[in-house]
mmCIF file of C-alpha atoms and ligand atoms in Angstrom:
data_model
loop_
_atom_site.group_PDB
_atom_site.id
_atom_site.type_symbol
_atom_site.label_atom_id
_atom_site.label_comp_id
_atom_site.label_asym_id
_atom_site.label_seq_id
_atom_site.Cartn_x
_atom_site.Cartn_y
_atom_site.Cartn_z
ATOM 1 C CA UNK O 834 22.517 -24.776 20.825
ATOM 2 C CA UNK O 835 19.461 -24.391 18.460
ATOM 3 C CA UNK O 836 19.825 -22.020 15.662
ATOM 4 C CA UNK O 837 17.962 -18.840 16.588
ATOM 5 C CA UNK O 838 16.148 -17.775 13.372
ATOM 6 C CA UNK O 839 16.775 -14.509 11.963
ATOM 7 C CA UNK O 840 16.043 -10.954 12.709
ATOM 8 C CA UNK O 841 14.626 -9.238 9.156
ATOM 9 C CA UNK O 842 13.329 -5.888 9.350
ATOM 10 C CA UNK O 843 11.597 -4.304 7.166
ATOM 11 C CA UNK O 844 11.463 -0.466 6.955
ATOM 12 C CA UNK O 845 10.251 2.413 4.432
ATOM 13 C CA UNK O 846 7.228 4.946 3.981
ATOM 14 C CA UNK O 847 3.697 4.532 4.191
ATOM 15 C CA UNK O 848 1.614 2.643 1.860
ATOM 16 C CA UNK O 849 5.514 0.791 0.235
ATOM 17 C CA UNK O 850 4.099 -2.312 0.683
ATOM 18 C CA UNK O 851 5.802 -3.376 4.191
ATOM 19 C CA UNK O 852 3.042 -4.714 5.767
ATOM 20 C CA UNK O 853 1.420 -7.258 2.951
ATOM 21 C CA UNK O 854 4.998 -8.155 1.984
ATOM 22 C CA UNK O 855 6.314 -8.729 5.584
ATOM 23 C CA UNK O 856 3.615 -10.692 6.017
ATOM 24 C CA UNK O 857 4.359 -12.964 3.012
ATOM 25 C CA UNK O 858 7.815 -13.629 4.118
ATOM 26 C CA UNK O 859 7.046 -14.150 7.518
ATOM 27 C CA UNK O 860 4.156 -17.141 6.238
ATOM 28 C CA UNK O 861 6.800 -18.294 3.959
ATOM 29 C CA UNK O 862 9.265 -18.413 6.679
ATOM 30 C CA UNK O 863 7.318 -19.533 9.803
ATOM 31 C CA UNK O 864 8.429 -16.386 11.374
ATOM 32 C CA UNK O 865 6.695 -14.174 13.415
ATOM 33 C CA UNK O 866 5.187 -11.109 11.907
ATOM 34 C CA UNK O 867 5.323 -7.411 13.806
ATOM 35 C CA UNK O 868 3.540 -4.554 12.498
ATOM 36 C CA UNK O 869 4.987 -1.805 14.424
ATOM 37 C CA UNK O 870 2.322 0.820 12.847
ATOM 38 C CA UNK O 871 0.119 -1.068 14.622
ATOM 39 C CA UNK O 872 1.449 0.041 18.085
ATOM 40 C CA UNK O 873 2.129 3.297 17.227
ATOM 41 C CA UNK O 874 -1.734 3.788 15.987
ATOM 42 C CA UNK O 875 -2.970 1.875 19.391
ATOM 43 C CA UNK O 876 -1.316 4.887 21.378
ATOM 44 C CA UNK O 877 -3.024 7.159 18.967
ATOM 45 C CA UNK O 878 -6.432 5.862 19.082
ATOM 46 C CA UNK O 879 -6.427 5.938 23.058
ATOM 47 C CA UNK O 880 -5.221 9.452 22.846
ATOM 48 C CA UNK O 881 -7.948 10.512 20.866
ATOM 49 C CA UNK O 882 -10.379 8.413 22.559
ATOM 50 C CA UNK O 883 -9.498 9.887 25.956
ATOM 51 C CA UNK O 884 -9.037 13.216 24.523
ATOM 52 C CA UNK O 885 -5.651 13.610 25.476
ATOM 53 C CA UNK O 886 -4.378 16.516 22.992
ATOM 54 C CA UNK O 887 -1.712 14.274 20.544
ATOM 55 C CA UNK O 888 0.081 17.710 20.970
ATOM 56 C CA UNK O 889 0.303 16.768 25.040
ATOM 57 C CA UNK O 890 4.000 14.571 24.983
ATOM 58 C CA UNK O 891 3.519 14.238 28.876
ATOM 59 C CA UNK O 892 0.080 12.767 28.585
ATOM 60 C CA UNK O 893 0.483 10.860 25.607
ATOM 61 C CA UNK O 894 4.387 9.870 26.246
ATOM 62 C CA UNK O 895 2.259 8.784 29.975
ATOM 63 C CA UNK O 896 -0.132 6.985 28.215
ATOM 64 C CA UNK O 897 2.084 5.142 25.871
ATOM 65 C CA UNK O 898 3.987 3.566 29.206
ATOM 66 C CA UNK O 899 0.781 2.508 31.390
ATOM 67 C CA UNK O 900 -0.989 0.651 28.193
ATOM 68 C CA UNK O 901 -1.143 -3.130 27.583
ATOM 69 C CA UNK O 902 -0.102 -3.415 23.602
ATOM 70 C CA UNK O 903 -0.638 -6.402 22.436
ATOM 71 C CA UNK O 904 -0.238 -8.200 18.807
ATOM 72 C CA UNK O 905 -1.769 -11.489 19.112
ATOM 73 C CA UNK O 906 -2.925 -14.456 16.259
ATOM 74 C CA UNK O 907 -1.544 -15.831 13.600
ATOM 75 C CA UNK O 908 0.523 -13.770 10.058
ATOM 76 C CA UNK O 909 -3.186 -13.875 8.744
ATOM 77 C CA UNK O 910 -5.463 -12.735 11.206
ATOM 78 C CA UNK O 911 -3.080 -10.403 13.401
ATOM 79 C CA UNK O 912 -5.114 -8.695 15.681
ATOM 80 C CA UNK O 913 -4.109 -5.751 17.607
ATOM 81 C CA UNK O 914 -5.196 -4.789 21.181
ATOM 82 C CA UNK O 915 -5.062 -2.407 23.725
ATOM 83 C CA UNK O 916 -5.636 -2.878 27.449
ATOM 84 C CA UNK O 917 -7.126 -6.146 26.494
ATOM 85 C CA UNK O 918 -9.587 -4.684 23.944
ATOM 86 C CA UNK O 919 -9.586 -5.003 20.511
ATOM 87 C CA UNK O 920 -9.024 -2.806 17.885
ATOM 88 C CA UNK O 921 -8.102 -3.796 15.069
ATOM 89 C CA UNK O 922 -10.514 -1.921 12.647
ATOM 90 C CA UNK O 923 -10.628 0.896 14.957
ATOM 91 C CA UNK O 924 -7.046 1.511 13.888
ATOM 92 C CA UNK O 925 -6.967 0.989 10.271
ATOM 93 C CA UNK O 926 -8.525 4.163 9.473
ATOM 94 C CA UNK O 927 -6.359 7.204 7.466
ATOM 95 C CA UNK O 928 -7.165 9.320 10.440
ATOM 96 C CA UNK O 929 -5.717 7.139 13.196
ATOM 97 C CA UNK O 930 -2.761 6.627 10.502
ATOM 98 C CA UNK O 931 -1.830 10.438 10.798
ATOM 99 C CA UNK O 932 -2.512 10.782 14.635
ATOM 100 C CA UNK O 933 -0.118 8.054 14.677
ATOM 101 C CA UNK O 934 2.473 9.961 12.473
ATOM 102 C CA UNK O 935 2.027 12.945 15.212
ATOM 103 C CA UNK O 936 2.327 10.872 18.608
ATOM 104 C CA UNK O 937 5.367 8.944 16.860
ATOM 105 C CA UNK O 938 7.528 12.275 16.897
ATOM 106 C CA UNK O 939 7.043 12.172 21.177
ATOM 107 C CA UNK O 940 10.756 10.789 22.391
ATOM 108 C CA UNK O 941 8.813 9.035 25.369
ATOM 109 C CA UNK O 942 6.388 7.280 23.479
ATOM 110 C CA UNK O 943 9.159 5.786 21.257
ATOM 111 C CA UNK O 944 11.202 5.035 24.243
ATOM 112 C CA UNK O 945 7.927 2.780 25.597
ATOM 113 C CA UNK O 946 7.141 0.946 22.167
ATOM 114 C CA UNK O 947 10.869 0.300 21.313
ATOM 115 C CA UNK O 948 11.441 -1.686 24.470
ATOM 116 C CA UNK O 949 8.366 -3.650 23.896
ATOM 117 C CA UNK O 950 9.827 -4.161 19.900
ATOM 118 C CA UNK O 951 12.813 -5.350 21.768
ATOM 119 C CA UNK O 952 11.278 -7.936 23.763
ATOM 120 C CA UNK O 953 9.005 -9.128 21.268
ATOM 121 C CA UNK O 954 12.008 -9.526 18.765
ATOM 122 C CA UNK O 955 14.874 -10.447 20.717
ATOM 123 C CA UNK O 956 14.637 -14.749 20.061
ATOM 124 C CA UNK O 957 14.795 -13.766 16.637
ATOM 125 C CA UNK O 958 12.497 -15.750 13.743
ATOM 126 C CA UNK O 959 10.635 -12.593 13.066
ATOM 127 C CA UNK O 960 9.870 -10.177 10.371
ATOM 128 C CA UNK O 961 9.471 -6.767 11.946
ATOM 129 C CA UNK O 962 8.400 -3.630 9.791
ATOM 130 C CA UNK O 963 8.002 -0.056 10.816
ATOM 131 C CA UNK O 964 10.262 3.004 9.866
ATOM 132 C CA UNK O 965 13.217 1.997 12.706
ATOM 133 C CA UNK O 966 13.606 -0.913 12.869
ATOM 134 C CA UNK O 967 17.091 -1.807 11.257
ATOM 135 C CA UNK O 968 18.166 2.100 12.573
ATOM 136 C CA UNK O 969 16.751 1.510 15.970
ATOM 137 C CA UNK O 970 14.870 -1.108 17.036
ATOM 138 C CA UNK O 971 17.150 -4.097 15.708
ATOM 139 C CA UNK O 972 20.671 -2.555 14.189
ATOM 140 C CA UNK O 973 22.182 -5.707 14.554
ATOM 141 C CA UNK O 974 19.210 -7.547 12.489
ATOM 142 C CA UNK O 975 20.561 -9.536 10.321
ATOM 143 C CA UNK O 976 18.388 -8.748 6.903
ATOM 144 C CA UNK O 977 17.596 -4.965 6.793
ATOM 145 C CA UNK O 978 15.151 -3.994 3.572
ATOM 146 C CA UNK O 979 14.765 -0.845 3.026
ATOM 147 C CA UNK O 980 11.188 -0.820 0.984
ATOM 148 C CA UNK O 981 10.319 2.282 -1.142
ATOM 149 C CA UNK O 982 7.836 3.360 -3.827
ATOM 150 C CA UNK O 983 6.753 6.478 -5.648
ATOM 151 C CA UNK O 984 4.295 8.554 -3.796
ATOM 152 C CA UNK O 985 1.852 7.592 -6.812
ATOM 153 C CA UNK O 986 2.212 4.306 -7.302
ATOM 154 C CA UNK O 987 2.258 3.996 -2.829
ATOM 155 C CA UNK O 988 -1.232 6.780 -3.026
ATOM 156 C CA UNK O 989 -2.984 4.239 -5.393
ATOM 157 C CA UNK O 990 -2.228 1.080 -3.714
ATOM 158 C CA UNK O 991 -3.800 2.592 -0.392
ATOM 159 C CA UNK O 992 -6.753 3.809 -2.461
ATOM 160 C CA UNK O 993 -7.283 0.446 -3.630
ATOM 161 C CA UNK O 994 -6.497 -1.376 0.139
ATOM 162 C CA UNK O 995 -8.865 1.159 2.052
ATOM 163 C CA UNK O 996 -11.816 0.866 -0.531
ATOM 164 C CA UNK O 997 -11.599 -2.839 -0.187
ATOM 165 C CA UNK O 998 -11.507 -2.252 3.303
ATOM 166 C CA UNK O 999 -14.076 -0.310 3.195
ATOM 167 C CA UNK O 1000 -13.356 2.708 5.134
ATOM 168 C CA UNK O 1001 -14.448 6.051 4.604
ATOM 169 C CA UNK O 1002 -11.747 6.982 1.123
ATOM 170 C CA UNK O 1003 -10.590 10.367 0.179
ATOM 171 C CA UNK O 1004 -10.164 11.147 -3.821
ATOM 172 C CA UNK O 1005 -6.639 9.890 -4.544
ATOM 173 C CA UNK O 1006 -4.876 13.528 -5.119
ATOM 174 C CA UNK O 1007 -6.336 13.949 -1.283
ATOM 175 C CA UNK O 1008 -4.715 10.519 -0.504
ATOM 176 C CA UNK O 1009 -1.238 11.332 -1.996
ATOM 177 C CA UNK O 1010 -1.282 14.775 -0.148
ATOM 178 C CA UNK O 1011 -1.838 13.068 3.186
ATOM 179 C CA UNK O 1012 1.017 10.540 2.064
ATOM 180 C CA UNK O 1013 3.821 13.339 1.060
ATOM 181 C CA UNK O 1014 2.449 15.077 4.417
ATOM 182 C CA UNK O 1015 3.065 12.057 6.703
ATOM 183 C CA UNK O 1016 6.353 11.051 4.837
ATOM 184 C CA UNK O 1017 7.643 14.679 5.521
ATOM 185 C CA UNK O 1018 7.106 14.254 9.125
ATOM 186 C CA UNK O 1019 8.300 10.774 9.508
ATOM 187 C CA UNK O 1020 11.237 11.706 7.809
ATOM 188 C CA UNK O 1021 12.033 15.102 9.278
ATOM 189 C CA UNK O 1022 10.843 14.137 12.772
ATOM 190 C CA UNK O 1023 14.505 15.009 15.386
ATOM 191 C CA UNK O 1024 14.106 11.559 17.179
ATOM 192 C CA UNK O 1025 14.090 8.353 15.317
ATOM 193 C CA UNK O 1026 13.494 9.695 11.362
ATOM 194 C CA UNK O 1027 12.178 7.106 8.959
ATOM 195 C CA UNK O 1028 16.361 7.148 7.089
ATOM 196 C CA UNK O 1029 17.502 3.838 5.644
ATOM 197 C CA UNK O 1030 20.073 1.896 7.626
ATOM 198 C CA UNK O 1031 23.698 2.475 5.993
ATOM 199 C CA UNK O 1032 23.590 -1.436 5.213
ATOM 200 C CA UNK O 1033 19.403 -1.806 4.364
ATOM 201 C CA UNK O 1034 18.657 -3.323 0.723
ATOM 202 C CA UNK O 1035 17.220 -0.974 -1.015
ATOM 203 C CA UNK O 1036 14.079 -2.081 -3.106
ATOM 204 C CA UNK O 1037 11.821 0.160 -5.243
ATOM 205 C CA UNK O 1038 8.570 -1.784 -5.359
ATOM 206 C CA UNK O 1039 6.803 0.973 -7.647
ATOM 207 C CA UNK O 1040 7.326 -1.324 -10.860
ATOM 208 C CA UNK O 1041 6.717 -4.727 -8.996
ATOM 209 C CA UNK O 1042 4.807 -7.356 -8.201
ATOM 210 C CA UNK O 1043 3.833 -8.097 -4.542
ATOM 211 C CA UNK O 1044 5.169 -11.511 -5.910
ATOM 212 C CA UNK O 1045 8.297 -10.243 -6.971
ATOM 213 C CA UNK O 1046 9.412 -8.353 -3.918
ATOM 214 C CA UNK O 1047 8.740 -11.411 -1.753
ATOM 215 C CA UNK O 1048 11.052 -13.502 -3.710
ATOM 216 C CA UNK O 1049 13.647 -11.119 -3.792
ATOM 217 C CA UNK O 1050 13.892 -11.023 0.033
ATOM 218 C CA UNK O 1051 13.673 -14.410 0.390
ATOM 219 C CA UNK O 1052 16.505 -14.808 -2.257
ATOM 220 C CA UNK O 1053 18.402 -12.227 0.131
ATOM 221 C CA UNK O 1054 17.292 -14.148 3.234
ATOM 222 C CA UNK O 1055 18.711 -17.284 1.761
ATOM 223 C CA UNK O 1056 22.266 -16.143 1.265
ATOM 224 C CA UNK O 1057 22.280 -15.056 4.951
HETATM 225 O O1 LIG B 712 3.002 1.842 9.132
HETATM 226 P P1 LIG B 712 1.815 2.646 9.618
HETATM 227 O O2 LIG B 712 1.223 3.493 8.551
HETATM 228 O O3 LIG B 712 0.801 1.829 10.328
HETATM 229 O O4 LIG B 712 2.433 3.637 10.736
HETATM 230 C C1 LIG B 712 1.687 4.673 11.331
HETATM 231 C C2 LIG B 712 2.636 5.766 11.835
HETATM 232 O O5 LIG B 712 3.387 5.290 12.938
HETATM 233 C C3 LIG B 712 3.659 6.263 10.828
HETATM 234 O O6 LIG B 712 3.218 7.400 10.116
HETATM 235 C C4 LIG B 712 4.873 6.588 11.637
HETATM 236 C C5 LIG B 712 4.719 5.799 12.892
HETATM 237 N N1 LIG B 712 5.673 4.681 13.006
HETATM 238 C C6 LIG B 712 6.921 4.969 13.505
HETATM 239 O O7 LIG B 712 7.219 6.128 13.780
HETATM 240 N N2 LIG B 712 7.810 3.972 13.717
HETATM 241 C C7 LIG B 712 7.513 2.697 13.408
HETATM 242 N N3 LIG B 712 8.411 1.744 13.643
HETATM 243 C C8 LIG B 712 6.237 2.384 12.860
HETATM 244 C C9 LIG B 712 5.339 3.408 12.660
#
């Protein structure tokens, strides 16, 4: 039988790093990359969109099962789309990120996007990130990282990424209030809280390189 390639996920708070450094390992790997954020946003963004109150779990759990979600393209030029549309700038807005923190907490909207992890995981060779993926998603993946930072040094990396992005910034006190607020409800949230897995790798990235973390999962990927 063909070796299936591994199952790494990569979980931890906003703004840690995951996404840039999943990304990374999955190039260097020639795995798949999955940005779970991404789906959890997409629900969002249609919410708001359609006006459905994010406070609505009926209508936005609802809306989270009859919508297409799709990642598609290659580890550098992920794009993200719902019902067939694209919206992959739409969603990489501070806003969206915090709507997404809200419609995350519904039990039926995590019940949708967790089977669809599931499918889009199970063959294994893929690098998933989100906040449950090693608790949830995949418990039996095979690398679990569990990626952290100060709320500082995580406030002044998204500063930097959403200025270069160039979407609408906040000062950067404004930016780590809206951090601390969203890791508060990710973590405190009853179903699914962002918790590291009782056998995750810890990493503090605050101190390090984008370089460095890369190479030390790999280094932990290697002894698997
Ligand atoms: O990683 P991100 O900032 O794009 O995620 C946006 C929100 O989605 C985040 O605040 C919490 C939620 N989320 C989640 O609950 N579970 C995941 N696996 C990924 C994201």
């Amino acid at each position: 039988m063909a070796e299936r390639g591994l199952i790494i996920a990569i979980d931890g708070p906003a703004g840690a790093g995951k996404s840039t450094i999943a990304r990374a390992v999955a190039r260097r790997l020639g795995y798949l990359f999955i940005n779970t954020g991404a789906m959890y946003r997409a629900v969002a963004w249609k919410a708001l969109q359609m006006g459905v109150s994010l406070d609505d779990a009926g209508g936005v759990g609802r809306l989270a099962y009859d919508s297409l979600i799709e990642l598609t393209g290659e580890v550098d030029s992920m794009r993200a789309l719902i019902d067939g549309r694209d919206i992959t700038s739409e969603i990489a807005t501070p806003q969206v990120g915090q709507a997404a923190s809200i419609v995350s907490a519904i039990p039926a909207v995590r019940r949708a996007l967790v089977a669809r992890q599931q499918e889009m995981g199970r063959a294994g060779g893929v690098v998933m990130e989100g906040r449950d993926i090693g608790t949830q998603v995949f418990p039996e993946a095979e690398v679990k990282i569990y990626l952290d930072a100060s709320s500082e040094a995580r406030a002044q990396r998204r500063f930097a990424e959403d200025t270069e992005r160039g979407v609408a910034v906040a000062s950067l006190e404004q930016m780590k209030a809206e951090i601390e607020e969203r890791d508060h409800r990710d973590k405190t949230r009853a179903d699914s809280p962002l918790t590291q897995a009782e056998d995750a790798i810890y990493i503090d990235s605050s101190a390090m390189t984008i370089d460095e973390v890369v190479e030390k999962i790999l280094k932990i990927v290697k002894q698997k």
